[in-house]
Short mmCIF file of C-alpha atoms and ligand atoms in Angstrom, two decimals:
data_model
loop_
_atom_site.label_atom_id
_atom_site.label_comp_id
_atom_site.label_asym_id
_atom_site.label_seq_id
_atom_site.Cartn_x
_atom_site.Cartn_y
_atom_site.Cartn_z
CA UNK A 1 26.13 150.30 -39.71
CA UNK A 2 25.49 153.58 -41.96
CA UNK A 3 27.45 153.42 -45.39
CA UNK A 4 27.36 149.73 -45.13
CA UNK A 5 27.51 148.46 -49.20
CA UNK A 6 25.86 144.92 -49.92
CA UNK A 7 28.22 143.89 -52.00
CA UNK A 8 31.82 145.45 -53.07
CA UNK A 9 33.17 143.39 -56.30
CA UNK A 10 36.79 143.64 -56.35
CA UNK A 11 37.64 143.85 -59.89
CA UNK A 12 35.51 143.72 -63.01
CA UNK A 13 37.02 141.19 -65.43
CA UNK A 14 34.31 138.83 -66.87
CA UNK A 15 33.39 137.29 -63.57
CA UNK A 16 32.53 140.42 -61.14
CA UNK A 17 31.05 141.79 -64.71
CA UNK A 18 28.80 138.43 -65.00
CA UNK A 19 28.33 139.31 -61.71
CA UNK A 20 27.46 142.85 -62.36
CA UNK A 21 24.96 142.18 -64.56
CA UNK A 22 23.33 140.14 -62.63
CA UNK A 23 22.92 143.00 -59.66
CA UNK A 24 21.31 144.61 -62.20
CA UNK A 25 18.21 142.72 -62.12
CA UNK A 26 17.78 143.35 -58.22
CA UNK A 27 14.20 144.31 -57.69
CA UNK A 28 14.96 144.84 -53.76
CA UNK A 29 17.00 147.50 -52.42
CA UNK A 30 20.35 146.74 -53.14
CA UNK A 31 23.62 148.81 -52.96
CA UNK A 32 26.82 147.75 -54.78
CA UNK A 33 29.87 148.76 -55.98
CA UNK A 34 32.34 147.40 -58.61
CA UNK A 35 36.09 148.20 -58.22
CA UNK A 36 38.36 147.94 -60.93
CA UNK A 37 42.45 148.68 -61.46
CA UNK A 38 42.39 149.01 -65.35
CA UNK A 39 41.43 153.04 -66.37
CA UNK A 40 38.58 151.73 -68.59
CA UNK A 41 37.05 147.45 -69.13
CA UNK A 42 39.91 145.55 -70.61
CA UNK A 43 40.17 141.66 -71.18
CA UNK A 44 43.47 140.25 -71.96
CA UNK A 45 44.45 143.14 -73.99
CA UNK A 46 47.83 142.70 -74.51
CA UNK A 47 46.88 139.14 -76.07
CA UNK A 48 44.21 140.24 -78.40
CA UNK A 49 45.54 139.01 -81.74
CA UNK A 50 44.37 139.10 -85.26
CA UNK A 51 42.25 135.70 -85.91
CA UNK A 52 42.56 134.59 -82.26
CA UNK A 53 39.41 132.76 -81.18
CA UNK A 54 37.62 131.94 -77.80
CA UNK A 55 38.21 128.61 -76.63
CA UNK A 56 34.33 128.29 -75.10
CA UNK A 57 30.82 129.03 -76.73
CA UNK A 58 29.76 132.17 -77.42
CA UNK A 59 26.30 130.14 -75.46
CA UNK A 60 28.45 130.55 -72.38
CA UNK A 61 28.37 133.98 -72.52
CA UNK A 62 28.23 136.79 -69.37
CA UNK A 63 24.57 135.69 -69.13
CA UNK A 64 22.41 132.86 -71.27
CA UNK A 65 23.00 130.16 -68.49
CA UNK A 66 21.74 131.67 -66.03
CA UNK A 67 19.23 134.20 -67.88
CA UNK A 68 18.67 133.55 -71.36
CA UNK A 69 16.29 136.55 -71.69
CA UNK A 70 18.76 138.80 -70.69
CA UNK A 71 19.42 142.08 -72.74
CA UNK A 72 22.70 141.73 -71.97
CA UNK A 73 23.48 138.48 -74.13
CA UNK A 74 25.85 138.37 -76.95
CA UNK A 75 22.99 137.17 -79.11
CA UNK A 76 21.92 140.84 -78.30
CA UNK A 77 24.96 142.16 -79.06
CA UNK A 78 25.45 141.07 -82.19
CA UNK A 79 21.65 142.07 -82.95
CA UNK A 80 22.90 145.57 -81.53
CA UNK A 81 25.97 145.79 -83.71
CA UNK A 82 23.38 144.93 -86.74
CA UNK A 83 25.95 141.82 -87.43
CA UNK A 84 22.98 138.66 -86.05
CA UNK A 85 22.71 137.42 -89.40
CA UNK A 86 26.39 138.09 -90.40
CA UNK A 87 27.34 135.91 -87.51
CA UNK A 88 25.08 133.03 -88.07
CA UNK A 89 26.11 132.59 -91.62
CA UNK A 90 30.06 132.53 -90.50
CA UNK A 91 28.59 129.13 -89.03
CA UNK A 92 30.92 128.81 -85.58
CA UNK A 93 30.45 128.91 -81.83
CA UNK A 94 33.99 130.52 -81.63
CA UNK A 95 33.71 134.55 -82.37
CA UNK A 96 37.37 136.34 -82.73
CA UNK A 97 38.71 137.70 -79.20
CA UNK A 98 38.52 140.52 -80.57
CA UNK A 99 34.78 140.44 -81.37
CA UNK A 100 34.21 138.82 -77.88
CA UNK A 101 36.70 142.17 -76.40
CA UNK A 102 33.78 143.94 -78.12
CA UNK A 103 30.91 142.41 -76.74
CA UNK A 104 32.21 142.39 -73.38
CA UNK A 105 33.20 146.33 -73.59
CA UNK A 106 29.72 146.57 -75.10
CA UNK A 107 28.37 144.77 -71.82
CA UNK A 108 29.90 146.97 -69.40
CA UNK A 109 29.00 150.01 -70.64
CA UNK A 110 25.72 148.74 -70.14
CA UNK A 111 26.31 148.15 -66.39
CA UNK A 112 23.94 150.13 -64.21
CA UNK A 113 25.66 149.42 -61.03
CA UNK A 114 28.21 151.83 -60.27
CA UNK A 115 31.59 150.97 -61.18
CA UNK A 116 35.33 152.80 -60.11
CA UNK A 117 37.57 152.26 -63.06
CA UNK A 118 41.28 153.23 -62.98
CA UNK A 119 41.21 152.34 -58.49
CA UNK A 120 42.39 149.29 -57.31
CA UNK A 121 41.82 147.37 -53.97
CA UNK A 122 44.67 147.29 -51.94
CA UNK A 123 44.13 146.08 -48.27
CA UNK A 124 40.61 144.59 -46.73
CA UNK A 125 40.47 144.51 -43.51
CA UNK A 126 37.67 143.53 -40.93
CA UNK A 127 35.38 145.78 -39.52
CA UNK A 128 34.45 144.17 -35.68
CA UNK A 129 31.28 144.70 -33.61
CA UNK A 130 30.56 142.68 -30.49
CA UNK A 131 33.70 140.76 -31.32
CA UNK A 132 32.62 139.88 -34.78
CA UNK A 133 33.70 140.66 -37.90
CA UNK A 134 30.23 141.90 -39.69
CA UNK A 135 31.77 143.96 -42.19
CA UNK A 136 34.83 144.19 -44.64
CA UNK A 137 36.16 147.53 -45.00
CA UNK A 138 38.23 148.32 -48.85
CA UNK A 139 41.13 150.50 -48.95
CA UNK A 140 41.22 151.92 -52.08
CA UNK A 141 44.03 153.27 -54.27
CA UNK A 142 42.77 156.37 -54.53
CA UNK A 143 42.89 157.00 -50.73
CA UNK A 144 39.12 156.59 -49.87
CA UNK A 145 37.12 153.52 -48.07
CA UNK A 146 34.73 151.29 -48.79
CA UNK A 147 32.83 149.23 -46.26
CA UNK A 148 30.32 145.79 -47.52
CA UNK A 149 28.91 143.19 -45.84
CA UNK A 150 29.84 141.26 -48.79
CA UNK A 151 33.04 141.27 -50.65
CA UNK A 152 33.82 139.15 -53.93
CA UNK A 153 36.97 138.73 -54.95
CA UNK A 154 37.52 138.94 -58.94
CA UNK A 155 41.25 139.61 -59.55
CA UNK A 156 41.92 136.87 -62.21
CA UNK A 157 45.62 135.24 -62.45
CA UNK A 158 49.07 136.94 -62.30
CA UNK A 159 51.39 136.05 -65.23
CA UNK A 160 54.15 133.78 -64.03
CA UNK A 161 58.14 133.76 -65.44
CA UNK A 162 59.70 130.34 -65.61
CA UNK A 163 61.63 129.96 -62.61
CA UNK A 164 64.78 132.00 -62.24
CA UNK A 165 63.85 134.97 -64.72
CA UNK A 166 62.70 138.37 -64.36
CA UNK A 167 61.47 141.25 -66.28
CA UNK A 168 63.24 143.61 -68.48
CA UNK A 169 62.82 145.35 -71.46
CA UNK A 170 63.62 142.50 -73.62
CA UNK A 171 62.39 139.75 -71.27
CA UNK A 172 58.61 139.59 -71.35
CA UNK A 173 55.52 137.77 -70.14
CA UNK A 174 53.14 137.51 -73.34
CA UNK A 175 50.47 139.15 -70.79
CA UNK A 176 51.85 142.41 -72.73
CA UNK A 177 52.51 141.32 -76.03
CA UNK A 178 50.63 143.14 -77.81
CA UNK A 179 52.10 146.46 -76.47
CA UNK A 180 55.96 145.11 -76.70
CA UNK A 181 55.73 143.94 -80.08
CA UNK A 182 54.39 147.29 -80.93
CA UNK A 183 57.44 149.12 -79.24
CA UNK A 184 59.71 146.57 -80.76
CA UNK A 185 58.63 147.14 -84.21
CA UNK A 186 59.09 150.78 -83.87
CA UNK A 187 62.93 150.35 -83.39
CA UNK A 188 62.86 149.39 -87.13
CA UNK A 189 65.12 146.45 -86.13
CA UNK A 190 66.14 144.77 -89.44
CA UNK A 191 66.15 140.28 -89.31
CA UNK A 192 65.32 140.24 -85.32
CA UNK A 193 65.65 137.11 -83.85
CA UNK A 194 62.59 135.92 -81.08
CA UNK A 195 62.67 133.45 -78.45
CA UNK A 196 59.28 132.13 -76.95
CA UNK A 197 58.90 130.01 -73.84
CA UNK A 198 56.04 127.64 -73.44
CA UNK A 199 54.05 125.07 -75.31
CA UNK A 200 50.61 126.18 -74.71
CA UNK A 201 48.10 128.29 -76.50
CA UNK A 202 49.84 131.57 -75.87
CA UNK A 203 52.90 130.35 -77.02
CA UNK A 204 51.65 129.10 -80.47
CA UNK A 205 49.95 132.38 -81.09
CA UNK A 206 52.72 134.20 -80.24
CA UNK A 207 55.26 132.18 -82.45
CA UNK A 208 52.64 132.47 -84.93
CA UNK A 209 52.18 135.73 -84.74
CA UNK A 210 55.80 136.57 -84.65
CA UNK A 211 56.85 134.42 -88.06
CA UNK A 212 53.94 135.81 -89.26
CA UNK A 213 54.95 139.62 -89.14
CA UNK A 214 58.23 139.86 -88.98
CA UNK A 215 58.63 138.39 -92.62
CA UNK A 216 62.91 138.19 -92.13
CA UNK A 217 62.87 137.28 -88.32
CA UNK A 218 64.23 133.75 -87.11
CA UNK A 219 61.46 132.65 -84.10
CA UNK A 220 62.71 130.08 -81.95
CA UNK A 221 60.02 127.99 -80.09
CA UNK A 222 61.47 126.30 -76.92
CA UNK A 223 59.28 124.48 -74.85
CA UNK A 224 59.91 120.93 -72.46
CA UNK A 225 56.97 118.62 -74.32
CA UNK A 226 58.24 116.87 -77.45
CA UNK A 227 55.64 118.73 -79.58
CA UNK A 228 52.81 120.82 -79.43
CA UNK A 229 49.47 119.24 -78.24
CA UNK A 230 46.16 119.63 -79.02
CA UNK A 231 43.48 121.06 -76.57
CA UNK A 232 40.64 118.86 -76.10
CA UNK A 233 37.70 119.67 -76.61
CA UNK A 234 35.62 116.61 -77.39
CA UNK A 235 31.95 116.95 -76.15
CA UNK A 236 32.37 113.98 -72.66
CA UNK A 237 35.08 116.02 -71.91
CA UNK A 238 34.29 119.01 -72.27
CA UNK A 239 31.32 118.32 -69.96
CA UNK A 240 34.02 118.95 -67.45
CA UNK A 241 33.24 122.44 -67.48
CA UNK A 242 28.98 122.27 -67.68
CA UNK A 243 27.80 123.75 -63.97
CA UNK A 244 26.37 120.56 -63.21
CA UNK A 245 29.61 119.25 -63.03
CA UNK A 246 31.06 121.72 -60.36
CA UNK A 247 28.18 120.73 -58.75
CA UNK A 248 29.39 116.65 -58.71
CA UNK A 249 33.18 117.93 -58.48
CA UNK A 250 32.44 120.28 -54.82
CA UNK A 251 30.50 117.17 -53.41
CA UNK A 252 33.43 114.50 -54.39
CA UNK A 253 36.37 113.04 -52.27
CA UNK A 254 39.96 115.15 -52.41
CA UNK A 255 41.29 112.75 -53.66
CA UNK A 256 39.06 112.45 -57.11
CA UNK A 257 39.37 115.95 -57.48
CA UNK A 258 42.52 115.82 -57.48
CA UNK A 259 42.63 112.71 -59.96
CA UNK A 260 39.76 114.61 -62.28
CA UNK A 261 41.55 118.00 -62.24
CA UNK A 262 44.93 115.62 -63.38
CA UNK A 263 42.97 113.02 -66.19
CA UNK A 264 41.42 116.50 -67.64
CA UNK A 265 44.48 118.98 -67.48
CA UNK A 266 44.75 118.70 -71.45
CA UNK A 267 41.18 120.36 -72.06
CA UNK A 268 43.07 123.85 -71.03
CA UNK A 269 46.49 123.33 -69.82
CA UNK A 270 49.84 123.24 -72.12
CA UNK A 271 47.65 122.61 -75.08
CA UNK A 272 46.91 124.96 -78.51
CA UNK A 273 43.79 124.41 -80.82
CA UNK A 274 44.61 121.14 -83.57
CA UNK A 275 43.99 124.00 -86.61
CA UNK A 276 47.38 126.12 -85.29
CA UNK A 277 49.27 123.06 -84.23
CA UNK A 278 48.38 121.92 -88.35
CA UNK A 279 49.18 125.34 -89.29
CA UNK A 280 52.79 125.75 -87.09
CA UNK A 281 53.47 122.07 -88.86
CA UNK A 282 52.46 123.27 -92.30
CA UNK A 283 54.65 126.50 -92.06
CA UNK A 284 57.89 124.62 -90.50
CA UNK A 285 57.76 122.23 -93.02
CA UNK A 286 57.44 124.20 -96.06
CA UNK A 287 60.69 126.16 -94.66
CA UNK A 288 62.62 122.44 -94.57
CA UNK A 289 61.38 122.19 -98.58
CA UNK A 290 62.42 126.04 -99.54
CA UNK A 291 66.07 125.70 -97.74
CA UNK A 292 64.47 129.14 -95.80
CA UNK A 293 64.29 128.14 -91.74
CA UNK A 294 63.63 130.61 -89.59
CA UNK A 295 60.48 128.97 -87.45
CA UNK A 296 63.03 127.20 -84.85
CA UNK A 297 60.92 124.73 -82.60
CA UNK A 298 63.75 123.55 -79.85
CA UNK A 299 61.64 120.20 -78.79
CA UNK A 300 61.79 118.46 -74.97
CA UNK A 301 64.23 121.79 -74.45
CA UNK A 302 64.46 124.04 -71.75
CA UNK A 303 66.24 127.81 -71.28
CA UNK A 304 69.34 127.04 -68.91
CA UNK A 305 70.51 130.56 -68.61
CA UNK A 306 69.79 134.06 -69.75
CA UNK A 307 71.96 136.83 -69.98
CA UNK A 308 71.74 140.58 -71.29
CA UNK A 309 74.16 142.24 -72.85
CA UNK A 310 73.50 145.94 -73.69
CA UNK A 311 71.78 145.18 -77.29
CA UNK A 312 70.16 141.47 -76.85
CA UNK A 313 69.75 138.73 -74.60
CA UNK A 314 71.74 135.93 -74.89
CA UNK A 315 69.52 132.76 -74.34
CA UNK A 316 71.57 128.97 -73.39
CA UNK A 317 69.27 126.04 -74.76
CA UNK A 318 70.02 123.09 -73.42
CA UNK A 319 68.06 120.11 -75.31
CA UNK A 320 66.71 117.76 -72.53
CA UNK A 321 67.15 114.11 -74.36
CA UNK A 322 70.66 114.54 -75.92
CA UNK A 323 72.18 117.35 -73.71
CA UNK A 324 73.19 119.24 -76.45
CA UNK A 325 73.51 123.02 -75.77
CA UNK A 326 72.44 125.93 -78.39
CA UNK A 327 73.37 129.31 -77.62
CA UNK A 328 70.63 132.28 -79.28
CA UNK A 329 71.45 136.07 -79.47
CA UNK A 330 67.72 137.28 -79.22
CA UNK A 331 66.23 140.83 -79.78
CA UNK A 332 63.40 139.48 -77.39
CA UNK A 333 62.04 136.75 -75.53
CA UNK A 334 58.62 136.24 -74.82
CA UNK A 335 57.55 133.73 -71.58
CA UNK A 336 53.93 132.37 -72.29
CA UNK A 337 54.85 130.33 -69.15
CA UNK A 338 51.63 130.69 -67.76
CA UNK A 339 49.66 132.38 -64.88
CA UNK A 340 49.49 132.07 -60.98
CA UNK A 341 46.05 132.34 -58.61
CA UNK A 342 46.22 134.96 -55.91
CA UNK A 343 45.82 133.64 -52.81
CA UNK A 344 43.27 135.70 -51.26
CA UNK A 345 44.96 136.13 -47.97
CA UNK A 346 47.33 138.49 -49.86
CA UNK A 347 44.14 141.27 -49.66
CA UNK A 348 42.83 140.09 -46.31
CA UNK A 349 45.57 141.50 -43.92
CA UNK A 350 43.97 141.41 -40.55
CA UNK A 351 41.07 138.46 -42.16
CA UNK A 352 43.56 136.05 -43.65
CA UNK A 353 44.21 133.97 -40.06
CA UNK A 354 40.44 133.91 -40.30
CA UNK A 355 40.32 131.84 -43.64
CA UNK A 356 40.54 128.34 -43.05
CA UNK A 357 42.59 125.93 -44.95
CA UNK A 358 42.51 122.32 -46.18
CA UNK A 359 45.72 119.64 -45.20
CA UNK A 360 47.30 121.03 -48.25
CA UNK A 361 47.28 124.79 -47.18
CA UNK A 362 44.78 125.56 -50.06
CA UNK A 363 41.84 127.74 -48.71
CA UNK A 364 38.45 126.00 -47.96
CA UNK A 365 35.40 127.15 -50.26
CA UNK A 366 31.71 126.52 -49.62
CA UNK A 367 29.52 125.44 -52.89
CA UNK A 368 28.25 128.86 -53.01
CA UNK A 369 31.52 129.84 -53.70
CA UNK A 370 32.17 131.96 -50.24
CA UNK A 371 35.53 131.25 -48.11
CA UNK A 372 35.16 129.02 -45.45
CA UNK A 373 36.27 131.41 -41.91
CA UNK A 374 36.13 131.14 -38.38
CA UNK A 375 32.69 131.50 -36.64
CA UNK A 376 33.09 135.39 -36.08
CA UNK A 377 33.24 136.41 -39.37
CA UNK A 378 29.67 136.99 -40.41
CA UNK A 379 30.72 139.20 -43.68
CA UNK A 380 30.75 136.81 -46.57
CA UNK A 381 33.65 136.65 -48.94
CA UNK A 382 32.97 134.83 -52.28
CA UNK A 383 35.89 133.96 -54.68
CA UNK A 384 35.45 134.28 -58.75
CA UNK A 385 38.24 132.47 -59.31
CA UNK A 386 41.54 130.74 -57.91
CA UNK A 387 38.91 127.67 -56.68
CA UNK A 388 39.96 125.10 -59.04
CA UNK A 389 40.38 122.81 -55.92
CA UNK A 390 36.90 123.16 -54.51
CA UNK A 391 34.91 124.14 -57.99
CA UNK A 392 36.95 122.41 -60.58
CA UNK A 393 39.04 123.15 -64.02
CA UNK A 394 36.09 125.68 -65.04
CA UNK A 395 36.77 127.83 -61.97
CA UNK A 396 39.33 130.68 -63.73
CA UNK A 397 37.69 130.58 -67.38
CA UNK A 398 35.07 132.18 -68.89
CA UNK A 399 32.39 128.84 -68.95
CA UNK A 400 30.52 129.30 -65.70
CA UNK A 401 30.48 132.75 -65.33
CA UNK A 402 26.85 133.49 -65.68
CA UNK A 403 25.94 130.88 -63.47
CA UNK A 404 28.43 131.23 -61.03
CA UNK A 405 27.22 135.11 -60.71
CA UNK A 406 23.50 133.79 -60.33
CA UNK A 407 24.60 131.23 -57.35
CA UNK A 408 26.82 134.20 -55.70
CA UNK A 409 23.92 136.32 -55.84
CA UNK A 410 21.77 134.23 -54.19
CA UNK A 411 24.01 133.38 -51.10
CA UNK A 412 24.41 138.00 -50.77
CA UNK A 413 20.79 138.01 -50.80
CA UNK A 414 19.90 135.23 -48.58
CA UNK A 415 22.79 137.03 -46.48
CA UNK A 416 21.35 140.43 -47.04
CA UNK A 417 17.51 139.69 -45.57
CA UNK A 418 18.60 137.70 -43.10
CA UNK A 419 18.32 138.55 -39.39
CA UNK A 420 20.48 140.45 -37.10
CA UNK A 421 24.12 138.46 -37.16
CA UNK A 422 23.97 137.24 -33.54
CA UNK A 423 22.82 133.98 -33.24
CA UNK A 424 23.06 133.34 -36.62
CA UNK A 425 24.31 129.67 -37.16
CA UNK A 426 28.08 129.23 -38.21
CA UNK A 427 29.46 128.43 -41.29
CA UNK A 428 28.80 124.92 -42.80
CA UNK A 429 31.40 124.28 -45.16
C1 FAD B 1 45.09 135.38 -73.66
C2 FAD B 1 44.05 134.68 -72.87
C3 FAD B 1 42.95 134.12 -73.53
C4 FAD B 1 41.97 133.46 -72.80
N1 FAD B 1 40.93 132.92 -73.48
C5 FAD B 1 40.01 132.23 -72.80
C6 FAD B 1 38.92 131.62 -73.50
O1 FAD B 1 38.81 131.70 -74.72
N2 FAD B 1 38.00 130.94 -72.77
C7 FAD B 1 38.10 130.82 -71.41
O2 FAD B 1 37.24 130.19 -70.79
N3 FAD B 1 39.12 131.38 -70.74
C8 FAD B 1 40.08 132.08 -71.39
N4 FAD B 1 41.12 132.63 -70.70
C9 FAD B 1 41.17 132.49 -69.21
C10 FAD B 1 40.78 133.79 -68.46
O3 FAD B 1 41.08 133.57 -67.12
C11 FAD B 1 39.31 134.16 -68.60
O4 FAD B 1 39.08 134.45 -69.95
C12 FAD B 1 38.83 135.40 -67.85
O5 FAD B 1 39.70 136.49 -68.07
C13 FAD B 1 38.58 135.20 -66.38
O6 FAD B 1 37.91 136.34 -65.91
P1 FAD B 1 38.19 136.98 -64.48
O7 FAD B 1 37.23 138.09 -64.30
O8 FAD B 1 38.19 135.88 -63.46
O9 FAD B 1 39.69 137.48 -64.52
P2 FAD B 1 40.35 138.67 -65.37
O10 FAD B 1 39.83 138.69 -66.74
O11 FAD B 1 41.83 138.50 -65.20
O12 FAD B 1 39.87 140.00 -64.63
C14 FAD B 1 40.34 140.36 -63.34
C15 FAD B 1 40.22 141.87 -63.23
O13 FAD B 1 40.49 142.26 -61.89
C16 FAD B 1 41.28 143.44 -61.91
N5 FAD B 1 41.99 143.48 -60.63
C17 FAD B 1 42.91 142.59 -60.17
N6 FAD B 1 43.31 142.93 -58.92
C18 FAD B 1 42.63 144.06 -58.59
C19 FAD B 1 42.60 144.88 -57.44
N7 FAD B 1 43.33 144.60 -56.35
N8 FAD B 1 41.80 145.97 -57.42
C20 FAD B 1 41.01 146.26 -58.52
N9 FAD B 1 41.00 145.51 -59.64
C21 FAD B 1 41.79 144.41 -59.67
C22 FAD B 1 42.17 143.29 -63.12
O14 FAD B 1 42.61 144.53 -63.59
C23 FAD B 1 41.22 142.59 -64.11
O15 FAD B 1 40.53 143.51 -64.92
C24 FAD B 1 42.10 133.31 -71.40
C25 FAD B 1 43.20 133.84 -70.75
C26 FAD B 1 44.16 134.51 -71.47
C27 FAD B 1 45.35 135.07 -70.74
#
């Protein structure tokens, strides 16, 4: 096959860029290409607030664990940006997201590997010889094709509404925040009044945030827990996300998975750092002293019904342990209710009755992160992502990146040198 790509990465968030990276260091001949929807690199833009941190080391980084003489490190970054010694005098593991934005803009710019910004991926399909399927052919938004004997799939999470509402201009998923506070703002609305969904750490940045400026706005915080909780991030358990431990997790029974992915939930799921849970506390409280509220926090609550009328939307709380009902005339509401995984076989058209499933419908994953298929598909399709099932709790964050990348890598070379397809031994899951 003529035109025939090694590897196609679809989409360059911090995985496929991890990934990227490591491509880079190919001695061998190697041809890949990166695809990516966003016009230019972007991570999590639209959350990328003032004082924000990131919730893993900057050790775990697009590279250190799997090549800690990499140029590409953000130890070299900050020795770039002339800021090493500024950095290591702020004493912390936790740079700003905007600072880490930076260093992973910095990164891939650095990318030698081509990449197609602003094009995204919208159908693969397999190509067939002899009645296999040696080859995965990209159609791409712009029109053109792209054909790999390789394919890894990088698309990250969708943001999810709580059940039952939909988007509008005054109904929003915090995925945009940034970008529909700004447009709020510039109505010049005088004492606007906020609702935010969730109790996670999106939500508490965002209520945050919101109190924080919009001096004269009333923020109401409605979420189902009874409080905000903390994330944790003790040292056992955050071992939960080292790569030995996807290593123990891929081996392990369904069943413990299932019960580890459950027990450790609260390291990254409906939980906010202790220091803004203190700071939320601090804030509310010194309203109840001055007389002043306007930082609402609607406890064990949930939204029954939302309505809009032609200037606001009018938002039913209903409080879960009493009953009691509150009605709120908000300017906006703002749903950090989470994110979804794409299932792959929304891409894989023709492919996705080739993917095979476990008793629970989820897709099968080998430890080297490619989708288990039936015996005629020899092109290998690796998932960055969306494999908490198989890989475990660090499988959508940014912790195992690098060395995720490296063991990807590995199974597209091994795949790349080895000998004609027929005959070739089937998958192994
Ligand atoms: C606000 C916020 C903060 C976070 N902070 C942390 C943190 O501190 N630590 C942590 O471990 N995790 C964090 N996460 C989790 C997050 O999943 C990871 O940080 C990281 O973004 C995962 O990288 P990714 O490449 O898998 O996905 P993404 O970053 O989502 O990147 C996927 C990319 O694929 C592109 N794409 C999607 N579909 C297509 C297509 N069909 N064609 C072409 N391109 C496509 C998208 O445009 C996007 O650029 C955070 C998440 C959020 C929302």
């Amino acid at each position: 096959m003529s035109g025939t790509l090694d590897l196609l990465g679809v989409g360059l968030g911090p995985a496929n860029l991890a990934l990227a990276l490591a491509v880079d260091e190919v001695t061998t001949p190697f041809e890949a290409l990166f695809v990516e929807r966003q016009p230019t690199f972007g991570w999590h833009r639209g959350m990328l607030l003032p004082g924000a941190t990131l919730q893993v080391s900057f050790l775990k980084d697009l590279v250190t664990q799997r090549n800690p003489t990499s140029p590409a490190s953000f130890v070299c970054y900050l020795h770039e940006r002339g800021r090493l010694a500024d950095f290591v005098n702020a004493r912390t593991f936790y740079p700003t997201r905007l600072e880490y934005h930076d260093y992973l803009e910095w990164a891939a710019a650095r990318v030698r590997t081509p990449v197609r910004y602003g094009t995204s991926v919208t159908a693969l399909r397999g190509v067939r010889e002899d009645g296999r399927v040696v080859a995965v052919e990209a159609e791409l938004s712009d029109g053109s094709l792209a054909r790999a004997r390789s394919v890894t799939l990088g698309t990250g999470l969708r943001p999810r509404l709580a059940q039952g509402l939909t988007h509008s201009d005054r109904l929003r998923h915090t995925a945009t925040f940034l970008p529909d506070v700004e447009e709020f703002e510039a109505t010049g609305a005088q004492r606007p009044v906020f609702v935010v969904l969730g109790s996670g750490q999106s939500a508490a940045e965002v209520v945050h945030h919101l109190h924080q400026r919009f001096p004269t706005a009333h923020v109401h915080s409605v979420f189902r827990s009874y409080g905000f909780s903390p994330a944790d991030d003790s040292p056992f358990a955050n071992q939960v996300f080292d790569p030995e431990a996807v290593e123990e997790f891929h081996a392990a029974p369904a069943a413990v998975r299932e019960e580890l992915l459950r027990r450790h939930a609260g390291t990254n799921y409906s939980v906010v750092d202790l220091d803004l849970i203190e700071e939320l506390y601090r804030l509310e409280y010194a309203e109840r002293v001055a007389g002043t509220h306007r930082l609402h926090l609607h406890r064990a609550s949930e939204v029954v019904d939302v309505s809009e009328t032609t200037d606001a939307v009018a938002v039913t709380v209903r409080e879960r342990t009493t009953g009691a009902v509150q009605h709120v005339r908000a300017d906006r509401v703002f749903c950090a209710t989470g994110y979804d995984h794409l299932d792959p076989a929304e891409l894989l058209t023709d492919l996705a009755g080739s993917v095979l499933r476990d008793a629970a419908g989820r897709v099968r994953v080998r430890r080297d992160h490619r989708l288990v298929t039936t015996d005629d598909v020899t092109a290998a399709i690796h998932l960055l992502g969306g494999t908490e099932h198989t890989h475990g709790l660090s499988s959508s964050l940014l912790s195992n990146v690098a060395p995720r990348a490296g063991e990807v890598l590995d199974a597209v070379l091994a795949d790349a040198s080895a000998p004609a397809r027929p005959g070739r031994p089937a998958l192994v899951p």
